[in-house]
mmCIF file of C-alpha atoms and ligand atoms in Angstrom:
data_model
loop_
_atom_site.group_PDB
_atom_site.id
_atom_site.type_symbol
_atom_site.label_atom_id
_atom_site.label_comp_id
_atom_site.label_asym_id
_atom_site.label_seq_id
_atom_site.Cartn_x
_atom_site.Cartn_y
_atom_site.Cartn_z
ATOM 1 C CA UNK Z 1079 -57.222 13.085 -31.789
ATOM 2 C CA UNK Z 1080 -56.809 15.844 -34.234
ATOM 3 C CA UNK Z 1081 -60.034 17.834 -32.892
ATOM 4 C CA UNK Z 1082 -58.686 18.143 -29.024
ATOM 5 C CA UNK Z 1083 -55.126 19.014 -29.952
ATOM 6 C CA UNK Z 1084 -56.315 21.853 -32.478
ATOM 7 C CA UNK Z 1085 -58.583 23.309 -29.546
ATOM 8 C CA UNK Z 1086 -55.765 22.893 -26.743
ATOM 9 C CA UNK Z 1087 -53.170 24.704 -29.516
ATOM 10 C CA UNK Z 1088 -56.078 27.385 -29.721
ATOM 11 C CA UNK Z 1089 -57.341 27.707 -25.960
ATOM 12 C CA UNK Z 1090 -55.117 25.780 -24.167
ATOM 13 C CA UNK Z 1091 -52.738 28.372 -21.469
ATOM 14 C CA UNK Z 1092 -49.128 26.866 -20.375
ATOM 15 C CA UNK Z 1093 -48.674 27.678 -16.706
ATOM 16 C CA UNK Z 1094 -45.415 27.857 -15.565
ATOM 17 C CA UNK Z 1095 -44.489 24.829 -17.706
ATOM 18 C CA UNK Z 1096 -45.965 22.056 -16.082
ATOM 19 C CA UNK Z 1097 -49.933 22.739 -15.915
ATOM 20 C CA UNK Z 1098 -52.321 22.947 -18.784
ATOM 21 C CA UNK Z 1099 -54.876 25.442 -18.118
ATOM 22 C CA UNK Z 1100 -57.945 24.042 -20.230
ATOM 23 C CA UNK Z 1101 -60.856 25.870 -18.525
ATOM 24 C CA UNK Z 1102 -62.406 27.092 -21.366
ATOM 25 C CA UNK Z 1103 -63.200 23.946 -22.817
ATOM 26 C CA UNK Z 1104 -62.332 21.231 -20.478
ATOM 27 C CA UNK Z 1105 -62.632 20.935 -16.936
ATOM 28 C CA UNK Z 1106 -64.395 24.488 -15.623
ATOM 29 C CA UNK Z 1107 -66.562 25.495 -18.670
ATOM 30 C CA UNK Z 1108 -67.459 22.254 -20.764
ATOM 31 C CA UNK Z 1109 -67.853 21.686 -24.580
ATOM 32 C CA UNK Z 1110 -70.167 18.912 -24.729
ATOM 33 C CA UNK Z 1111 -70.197 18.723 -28.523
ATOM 34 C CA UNK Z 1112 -66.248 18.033 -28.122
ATOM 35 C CA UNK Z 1113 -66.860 15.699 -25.272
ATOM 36 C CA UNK Z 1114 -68.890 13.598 -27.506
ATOM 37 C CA UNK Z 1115 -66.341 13.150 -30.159
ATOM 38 C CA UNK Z 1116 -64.161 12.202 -27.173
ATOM 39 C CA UNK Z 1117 -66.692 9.449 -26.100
ATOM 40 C CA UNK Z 1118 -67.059 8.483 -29.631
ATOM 41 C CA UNK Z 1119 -63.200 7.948 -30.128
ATOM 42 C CA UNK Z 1120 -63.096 6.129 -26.431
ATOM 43 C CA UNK Z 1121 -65.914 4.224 -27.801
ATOM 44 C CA UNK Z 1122 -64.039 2.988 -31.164
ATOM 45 C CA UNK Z 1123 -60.835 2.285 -28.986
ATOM 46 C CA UNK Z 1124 -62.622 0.618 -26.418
ATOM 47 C CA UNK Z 1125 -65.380 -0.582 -27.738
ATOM 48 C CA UNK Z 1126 -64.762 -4.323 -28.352
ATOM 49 C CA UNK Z 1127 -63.824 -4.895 -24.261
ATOM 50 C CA UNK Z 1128 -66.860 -5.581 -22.523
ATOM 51 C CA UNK Z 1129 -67.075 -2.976 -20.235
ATOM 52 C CA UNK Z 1130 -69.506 -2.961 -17.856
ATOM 53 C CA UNK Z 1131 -68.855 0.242 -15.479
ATOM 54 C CA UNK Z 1132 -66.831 3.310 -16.345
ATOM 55 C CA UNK Z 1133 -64.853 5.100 -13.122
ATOM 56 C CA UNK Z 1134 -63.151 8.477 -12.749
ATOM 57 C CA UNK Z 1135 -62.419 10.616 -10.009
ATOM 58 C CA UNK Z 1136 -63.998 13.849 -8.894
ATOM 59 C CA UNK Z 1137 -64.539 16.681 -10.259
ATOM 60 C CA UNK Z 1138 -62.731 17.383 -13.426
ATOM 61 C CA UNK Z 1139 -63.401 13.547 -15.079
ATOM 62 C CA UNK Z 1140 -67.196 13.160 -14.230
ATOM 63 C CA UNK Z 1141 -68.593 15.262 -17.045
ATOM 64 C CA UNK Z 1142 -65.861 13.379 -19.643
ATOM 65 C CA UNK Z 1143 -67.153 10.174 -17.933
ATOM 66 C CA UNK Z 1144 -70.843 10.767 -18.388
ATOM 67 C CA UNK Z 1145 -70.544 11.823 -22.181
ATOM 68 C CA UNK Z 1146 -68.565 8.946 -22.812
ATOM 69 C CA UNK Z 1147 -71.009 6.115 -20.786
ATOM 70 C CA UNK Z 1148 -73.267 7.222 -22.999
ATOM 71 C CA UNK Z 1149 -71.466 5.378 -25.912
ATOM 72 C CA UNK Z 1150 -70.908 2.789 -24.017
ATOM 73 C CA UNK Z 1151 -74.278 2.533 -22.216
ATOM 74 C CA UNK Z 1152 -72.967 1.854 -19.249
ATOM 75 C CA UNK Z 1153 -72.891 3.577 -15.379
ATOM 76 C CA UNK Z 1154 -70.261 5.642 -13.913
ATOM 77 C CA UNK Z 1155 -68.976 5.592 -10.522
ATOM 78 C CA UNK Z 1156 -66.360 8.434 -10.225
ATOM 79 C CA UNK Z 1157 -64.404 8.132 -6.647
ATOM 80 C CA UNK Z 1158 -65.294 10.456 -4.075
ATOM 81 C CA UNK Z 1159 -62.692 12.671 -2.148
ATOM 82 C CA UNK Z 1160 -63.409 11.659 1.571
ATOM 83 C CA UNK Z 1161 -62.304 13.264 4.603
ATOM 84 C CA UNK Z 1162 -63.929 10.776 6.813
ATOM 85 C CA UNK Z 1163 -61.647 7.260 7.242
ATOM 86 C CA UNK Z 1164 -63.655 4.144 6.567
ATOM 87 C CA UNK Z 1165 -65.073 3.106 9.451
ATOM 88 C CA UNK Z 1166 -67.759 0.068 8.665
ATOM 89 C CA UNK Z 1167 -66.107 -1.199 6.187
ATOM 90 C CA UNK Z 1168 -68.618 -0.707 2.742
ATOM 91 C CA UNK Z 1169 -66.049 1.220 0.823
ATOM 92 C CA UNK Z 1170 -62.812 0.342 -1.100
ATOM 93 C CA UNK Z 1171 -60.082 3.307 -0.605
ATOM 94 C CA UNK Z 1172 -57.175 4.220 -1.869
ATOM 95 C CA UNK Z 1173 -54.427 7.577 -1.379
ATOM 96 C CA UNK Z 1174 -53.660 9.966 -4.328
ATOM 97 C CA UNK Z 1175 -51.249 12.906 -4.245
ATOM 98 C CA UNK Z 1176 -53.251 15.959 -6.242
ATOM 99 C CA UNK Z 1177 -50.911 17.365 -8.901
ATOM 100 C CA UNK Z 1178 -52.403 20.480 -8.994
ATOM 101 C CA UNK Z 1179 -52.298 21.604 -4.820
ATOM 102 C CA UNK Z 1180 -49.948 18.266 -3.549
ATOM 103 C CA UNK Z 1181 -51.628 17.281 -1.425
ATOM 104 C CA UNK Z 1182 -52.929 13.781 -0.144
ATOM 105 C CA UNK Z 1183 -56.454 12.679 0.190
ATOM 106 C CA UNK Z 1184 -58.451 9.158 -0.050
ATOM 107 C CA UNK Z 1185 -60.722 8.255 -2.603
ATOM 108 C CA UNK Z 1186 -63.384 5.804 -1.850
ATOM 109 C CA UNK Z 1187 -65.915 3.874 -3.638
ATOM 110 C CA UNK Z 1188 -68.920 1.979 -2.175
ATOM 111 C CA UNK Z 1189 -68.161 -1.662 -2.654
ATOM 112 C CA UNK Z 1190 -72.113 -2.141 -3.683
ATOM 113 C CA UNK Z 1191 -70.969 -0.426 -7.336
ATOM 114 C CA UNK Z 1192 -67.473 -1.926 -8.492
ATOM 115 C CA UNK Z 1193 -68.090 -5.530 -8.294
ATOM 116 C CA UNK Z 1194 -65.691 -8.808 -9.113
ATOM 117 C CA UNK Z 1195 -67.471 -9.662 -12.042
ATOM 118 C CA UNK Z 1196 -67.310 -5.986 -13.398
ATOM 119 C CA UNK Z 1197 -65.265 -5.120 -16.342
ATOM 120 C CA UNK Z 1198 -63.693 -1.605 -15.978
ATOM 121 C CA UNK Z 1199 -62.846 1.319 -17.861
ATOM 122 C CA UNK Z 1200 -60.988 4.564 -15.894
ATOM 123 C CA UNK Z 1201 -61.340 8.127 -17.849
ATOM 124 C CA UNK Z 1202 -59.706 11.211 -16.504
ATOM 125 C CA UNK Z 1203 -58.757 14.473 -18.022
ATOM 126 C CA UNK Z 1204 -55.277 14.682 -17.287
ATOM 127 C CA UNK Z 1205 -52.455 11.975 -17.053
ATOM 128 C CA UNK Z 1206 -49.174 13.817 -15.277
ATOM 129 C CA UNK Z 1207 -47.851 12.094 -12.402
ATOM 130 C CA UNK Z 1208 -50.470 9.171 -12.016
ATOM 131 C CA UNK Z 1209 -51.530 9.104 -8.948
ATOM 132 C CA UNK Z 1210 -54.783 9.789 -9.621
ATOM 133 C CA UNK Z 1211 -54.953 6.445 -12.100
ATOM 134 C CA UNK Z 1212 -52.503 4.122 -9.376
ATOM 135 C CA UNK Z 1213 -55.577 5.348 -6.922
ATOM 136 C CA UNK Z 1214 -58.561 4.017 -9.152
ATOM 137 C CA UNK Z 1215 -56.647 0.796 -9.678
ATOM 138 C CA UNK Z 1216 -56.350 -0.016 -6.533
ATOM 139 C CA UNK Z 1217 -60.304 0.547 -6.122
ATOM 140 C CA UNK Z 1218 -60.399 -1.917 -8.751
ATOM 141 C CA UNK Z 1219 -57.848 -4.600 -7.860
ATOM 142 C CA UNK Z 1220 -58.962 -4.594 -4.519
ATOM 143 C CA UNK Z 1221 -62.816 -5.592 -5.669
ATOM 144 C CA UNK Z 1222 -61.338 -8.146 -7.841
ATOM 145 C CA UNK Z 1223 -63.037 -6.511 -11.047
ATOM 146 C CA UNK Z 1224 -61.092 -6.478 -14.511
ATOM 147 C CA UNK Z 1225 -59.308 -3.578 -15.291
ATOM 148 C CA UNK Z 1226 -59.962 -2.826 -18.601
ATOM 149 C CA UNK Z 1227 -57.839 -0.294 -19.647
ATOM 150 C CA UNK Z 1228 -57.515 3.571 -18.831
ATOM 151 C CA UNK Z 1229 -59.085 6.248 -21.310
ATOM 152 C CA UNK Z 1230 -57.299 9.726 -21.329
ATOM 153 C CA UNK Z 1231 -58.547 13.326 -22.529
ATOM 154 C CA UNK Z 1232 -54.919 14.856 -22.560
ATOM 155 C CA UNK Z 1233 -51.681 12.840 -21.357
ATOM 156 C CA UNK Z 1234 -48.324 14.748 -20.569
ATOM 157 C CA UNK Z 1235 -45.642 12.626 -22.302
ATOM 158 C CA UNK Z 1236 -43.041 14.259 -20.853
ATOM 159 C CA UNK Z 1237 -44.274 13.330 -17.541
ATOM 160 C CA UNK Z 1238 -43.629 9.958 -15.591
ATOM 161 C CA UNK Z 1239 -47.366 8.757 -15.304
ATOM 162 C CA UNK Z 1240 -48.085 7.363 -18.839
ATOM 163 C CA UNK Z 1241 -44.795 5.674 -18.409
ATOM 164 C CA UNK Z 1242 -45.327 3.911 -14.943
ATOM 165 C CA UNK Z 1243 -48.807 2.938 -15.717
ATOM 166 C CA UNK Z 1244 -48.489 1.543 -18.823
ATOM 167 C CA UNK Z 1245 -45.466 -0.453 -16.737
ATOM 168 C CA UNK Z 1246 -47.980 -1.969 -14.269
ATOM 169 C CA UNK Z 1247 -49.607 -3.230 -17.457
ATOM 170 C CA UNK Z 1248 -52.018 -1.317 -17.487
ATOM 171 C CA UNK Z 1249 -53.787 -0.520 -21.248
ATOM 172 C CA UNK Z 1250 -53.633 3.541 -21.209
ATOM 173 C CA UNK Z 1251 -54.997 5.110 -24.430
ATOM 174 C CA UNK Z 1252 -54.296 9.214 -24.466
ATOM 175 C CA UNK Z 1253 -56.319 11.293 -27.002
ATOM 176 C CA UNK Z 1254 -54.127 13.924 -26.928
ATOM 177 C CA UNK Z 1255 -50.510 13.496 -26.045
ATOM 178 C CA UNK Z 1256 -48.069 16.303 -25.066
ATOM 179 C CA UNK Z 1257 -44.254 16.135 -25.827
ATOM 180 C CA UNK Z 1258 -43.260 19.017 -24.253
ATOM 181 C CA UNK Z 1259 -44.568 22.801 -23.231
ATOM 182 C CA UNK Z 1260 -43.490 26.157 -22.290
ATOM 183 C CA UNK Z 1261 -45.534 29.472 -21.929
ATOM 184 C CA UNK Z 1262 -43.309 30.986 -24.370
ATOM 185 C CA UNK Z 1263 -43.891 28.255 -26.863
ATOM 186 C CA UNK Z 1264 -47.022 26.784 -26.319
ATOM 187 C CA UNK Z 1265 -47.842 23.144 -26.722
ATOM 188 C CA UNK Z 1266 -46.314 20.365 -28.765
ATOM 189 C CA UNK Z 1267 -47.821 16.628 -29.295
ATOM 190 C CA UNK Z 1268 -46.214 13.356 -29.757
HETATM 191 P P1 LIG B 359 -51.639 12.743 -11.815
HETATM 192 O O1 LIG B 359 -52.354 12.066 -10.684
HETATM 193 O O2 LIG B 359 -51.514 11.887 -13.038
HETATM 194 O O3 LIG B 359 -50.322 13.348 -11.391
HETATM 195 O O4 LIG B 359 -52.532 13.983 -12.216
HETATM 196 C C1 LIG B 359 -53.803 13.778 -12.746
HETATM 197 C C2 LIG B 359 -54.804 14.717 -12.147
HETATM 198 O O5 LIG B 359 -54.232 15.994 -11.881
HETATM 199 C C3 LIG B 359 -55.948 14.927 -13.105
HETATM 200 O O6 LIG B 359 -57.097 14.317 -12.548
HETATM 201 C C4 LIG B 359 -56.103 16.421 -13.240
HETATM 202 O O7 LIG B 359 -57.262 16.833 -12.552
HETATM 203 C C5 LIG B 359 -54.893 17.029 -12.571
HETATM 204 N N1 LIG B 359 -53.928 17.562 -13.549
HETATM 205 C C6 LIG B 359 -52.688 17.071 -13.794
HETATM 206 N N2 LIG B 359 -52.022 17.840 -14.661
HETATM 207 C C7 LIG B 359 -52.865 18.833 -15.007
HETATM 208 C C8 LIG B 359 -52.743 19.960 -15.898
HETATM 209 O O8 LIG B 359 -51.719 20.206 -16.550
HETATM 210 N N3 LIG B 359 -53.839 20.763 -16.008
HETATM 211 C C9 LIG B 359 -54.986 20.535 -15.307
HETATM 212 N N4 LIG B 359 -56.007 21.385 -15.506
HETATM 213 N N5 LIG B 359 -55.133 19.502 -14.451
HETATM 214 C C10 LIG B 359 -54.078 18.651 -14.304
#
């Protein structure tokens, strides 16, 4: 998507090779009037796939999330961080490793909102490793919904998560995808 990769060549900051900073635009201050051309573009790829629920992960996908549900006028469940284990039982959880600080933490979702007969679209921001993705398709698998597909704001080709995901089968559409990086350089897309 021509938009998002002019504005990460223009405001995008390489960090030490490996992490995007896209603060300005992205995930700390957000451009809503670029968010909607994402949800429109999600919207066109997805659009003919019966989704029913859209789920990301907190914090950085909700607002992407909520811009794009409203193309596809449908709810979105993003997964909550929990420090608590599940005790009774009304949750689905699953592990992911955070790129940014390594560590490990579960996600849950209430098993009220991701339901067999839902069809399922994941957004995130960022595609790197994919943990974060492996973790929201487990939330899915595991309530027997249909996993529609996976919607990206900025994949990291060079990376190993676009690569293993799309090997689990997994439909993963990238609106912006980077071939390679360097502070000295900047960005370059595939
Ligand atoms: P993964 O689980 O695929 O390794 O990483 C995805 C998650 O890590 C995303 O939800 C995103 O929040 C974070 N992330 C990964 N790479 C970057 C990056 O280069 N920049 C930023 N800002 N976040 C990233």
């Amino acid at each position: 998507m021509e938009l998002l990769e002019q504005r990460i060549r223009t405001d995008g900051k390489v960090r030490g090779g490996e992490v995007l900073k896209v603060d300005s635009f992205l995930n700390h201050q957000m451009d809503v009037a670029l968010f909607q051309e994402m949800g429109k573009e999600f919207l066109r790829i997805f659009g003919d796939c019966g989704v029913t629920k859209i789920l990301t992960i907190e914090a950085s996908g909700i607002g992407i999330a909520c811009i794009a549900a409203q193309y596809f006028n449908v709810p979105v469940i993003f997964a909550k961080k929990s420090k608590t284990r599940n005790i009774d039982g009304n949750v689905y959880t699953s592990k992911v490793e955070s790129f940014t600080h390594g560590k490990v933490y579960d996600i849950i979702v209430a098993k009220e909102f991701l339901r067999p007969e839902d069809r399922v679209l994941l957004i995130d921001d960022f595609l790197a490793n994919g943990s974060a993705l492996q973790g929201l398709i487990t939330l899915v698998r595991d309530a027997g919904a249909t996993l529609v597909g996976a919607g990206i704001a900025v994949e990291k080709a060079f990376q190993p998560g676009g690569g293993l995901i799309r090997g689990m089968g997994v439909r993963v559409e990238s609106l912006a995808r980077i071939k390679s990086m360097s502070e000295e350089e900047g960005v370059s897309f595939c």
